Coordinates of C-alpha atoms in Angstrom, one line a residue:
M1386 CA 0.0 0.0 0.0
E1387 CA 1.3 3.5 -0.9
L1388 CA 0.2 6.8 0.6
N1389 CA -0.9 8.1 -2.8
S1390 CA -3.3 5.1 -3.2
I1391 CA -5.2 5.5 0.0
Q1392 CA -8.9 6.4 -0.6
P1393 CA -12.0 6.7 1.6
A1394 CA -14.6 3.9 1.5
V1395 CA -17.2 4.1 -1.2
G1396 CA -20.1 6.3 0.0
A1397 CA -18.1 7.8 2.8
K1398 CA -17.7 11.1 0.9
H1399 CA -20.5 13.1 -0.7
A1400 CA -20.7 16.3 -2.7
K1401 CA -21.2 19.5 -0.6
R1402 CA -24.5 21.2 -1.2
R1403 CA -23.9 24.2 -3.5
V1404 CA -26.5 26.9 -2.7
G1405 CA -27.2 30.0 -4.6
R1406 CA -26.7 28.5 -8.1
G1407 CA -29.9 29.7 -9.8
I1408 CA -33.6 29.1 -9.7
G1409 CA -33.4 25.7 -11.4
S1410 CA -31.3 24.2 -8.7
G1411 CA -34.1 24.4 -6.1
I1412 CA -31.8 26.1 -3.6
G1413 CA -31.0 29.4 -5.5
K1414 CA -31.7 33.0 -4.6
T1415 CA -32.5 32.8 -0.8
C1416 CA -30.6 29.5 -0.6
G1417 CA -33.2 27.8 1.6
R1418 CA -33.2 30.5 4.3
G1419 CA -36.5 32.1 3.4
H1420 CA -37.2 35.8 3.3
K1421 CA -36.0 38.3 5.9
G1422 CA -35.5 37.8 9.6
Q1423 CA -32.5 37.1 11.8
K1424 CA -31.9 33.6 10.5
S1425 CA -31.8 34.8 6.9
R1426 CA -28.9 37.2 7.6
T1427 CA -25.2 36.4 7.5
G1428 CA -24.0 35.9 11.1
G1429 CA -27.6 35.9 12.4
F1430 CA -27.8 33.3 15.1
H1431 CA -28.7 33.1 18.7
K1432 CA -28.0 30.6 21.4
V1433 CA -30.2 27.5 22.1
G1434 CA -33.3 28.4 24.1
F1435 CA -33.1 32.2 23.3
E1436 CA -36.6 33.7 22.9
G1437 CA -35.9 37.2 21.6
G1438 CA -35.2 38.6 25.1
Q1439 CA -38.3 37.1 26.7
M1440 CA -37.4 35.0 29.8
P1441 CA -36.6 31.6 28.4
L1442 CA -38.9 28.6 29.3
Q1443 CA -36.1 26.7 31.2
R1444 CA -35.7 29.8 33.4
R1445 CA -39.4 30.6 33.9
I1446 CA -40.4 27.3 35.3
P1447 CA -39.4 26.6 39.0
K1448 CA -36.7 24.3 39.9
R1449 CA -38.1 21.2 41.6
G1450 CA -36.5 18.1 43.0
F1451 CA -33.9 15.6 41.9
K1452 CA -34.4 12.0 41.0
S1453 CA -31.3 9.9 41.3
L1454 CA -30.8 7.4 38.5
S1455 CA -28.9 5.1 40.7
A1456 CA -31.6 4.9 43.5
P1457 CA -33.5 1.8 42.2
F1458 CA -30.2 -0.2 42.3
K1459 CA -29.3 0.6 45.9
A1460 CA -31.0 -0.9 49.0
E1461 CA -30.5 -0.8 52.8
V1462 CA -31.2 -3.8 55.0
R1463 CA -31.6 -3.6 58.8
L1464 CA -30.2 -6.2 61.3
S1465 CA -33.8 -6.8 62.3
D1466 CA -34.5 -7.8 58.7
L1467 CA -31.7 -10.3 58.7
E1468 CA -33.1 -11.8 62.0
K1469 CA -36.4 -12.6 60.3
L1470 CA -34.7 -14.5 57.4
A1471 CA -34.9 -18.3 57.4
V1472 CA -31.4 -18.8 55.8
N1473 CA -28.1 -18.4 57.5
D1474 CA -26.0 -17.7 54.4
V1475 CA -27.2 -14.2 53.2
D1476 CA -26.3 -12.6 49.8
V1477 CA -28.1 -10.3 47.4
L1478 CA -29.9 -13.2 45.7
A1479 CA -31.2 -14.5 49.1
L1480 CA -32.5 -11.1 50.0
Q1481 CA -34.2 -10.7 46.6
Q1482 CA -35.9 -14.1 46.9
A1483 CA -37.1 -13.3 50.4
G1484 CA -38.6 -10.0 49.2
V1485 CA -36.5 -7.9 51.5
V1486 CA -34.9 -5.9 48.7
S1487 CA -36.1 -5.0 45.2
I1488 CA -35.2 -7.4 42.3
L1489 CA -33.4 -4.4 40.7
A1490 CA -31.1 -4.0 43.7
K1491 CA -27.4 -4.5 43.0
D1492 CA -25.7 -2.7 45.8
V1493 CA -27.1 -3.8 49.2
R1494 CA -25.9 -2.2 52.5
V1495 CA -26.5 -3.7 56.0
I1496 CA -27.0 -1.0 58.6
L1497 CA -27.1 -1.1 62.4
S1498 CA -30.8 -0.8 63.1
G1499 CA -32.6 -3.3 65.3
Q1500 CA -31.0 -6.4 66.9
I1501 CA -29.6 -9.7 65.7
T1502 CA -29.3 -12.7 68.0
R1503 CA -28.3 -15.5 65.7
A1504 CA -25.2 -16.1 63.6
V1505 CA -25.5 -15.2 59.9
N1506 CA -22.8 -15.4 57.1
L1507 CA -22.9 -12.4 54.8
S1508 CA -21.3 -12.4 51.4
G1509 CA -21.3 -9.8 48.6
L1510 CA -22.9 -7.1 50.8
T1511 CA -21.6 -3.8 52.1
V1512 CA -21.8 -3.6 55.9
S1513 CA -21.5 -0.6 58.2
K1514 CA -19.0 -0.7 61.1
G1515 CA -21.6 -1.0 63.7
A1516 CA -23.5 -3.7 61.9
K1517 CA -20.3 -5.7 61.3
A1518 CA -19.4 -5.5 65.0
A1519 CA -23.0 -6.7 66.0
I1520 CA -22.9 -9.6 63.5
E1521 CA -19.5 -10.8 64.6
S1522 CA -20.4 -10.5 68.3
V1523 CA -23.1 -13.2 67.9
G1524 CA -20.8 -15.5 65.9
G1525 CA -21.6 -14.4 62.3
T1526 CA -19.1 -13.6 59.5
V1527 CA -18.8 -10.9 56.9
A1528 CA -17.1 -11.7 53.6

């Protein structure tokens, strides 16, 4: 292959639209810009959302709330919820099957709320310091 033989793929390049080339071309005279007005002039443009000096829509309506896109994938589980589970080996799948967390949940965190009196083995879960201490004090493990 030589540098002078390199060509773009077929169909990758197309002819530039030539405006202002007479009435018969279909894009002559006003060149597709219409008659008069700011957008027909050379250099006549304004920023997105500009409404001629009127307060733009995105600034007129009040700001309201925020909805986190990651919220459906995060869940919190209390120690009291773990106490009620029938299984000793707890992971995300076990919590989903028991209906403790949403099926969409991917990141599950165990927090120190309520009490636990039996040993449970946690795997694949995030655990707070207090919850970890409480689980290990009754003979459970956190992996």
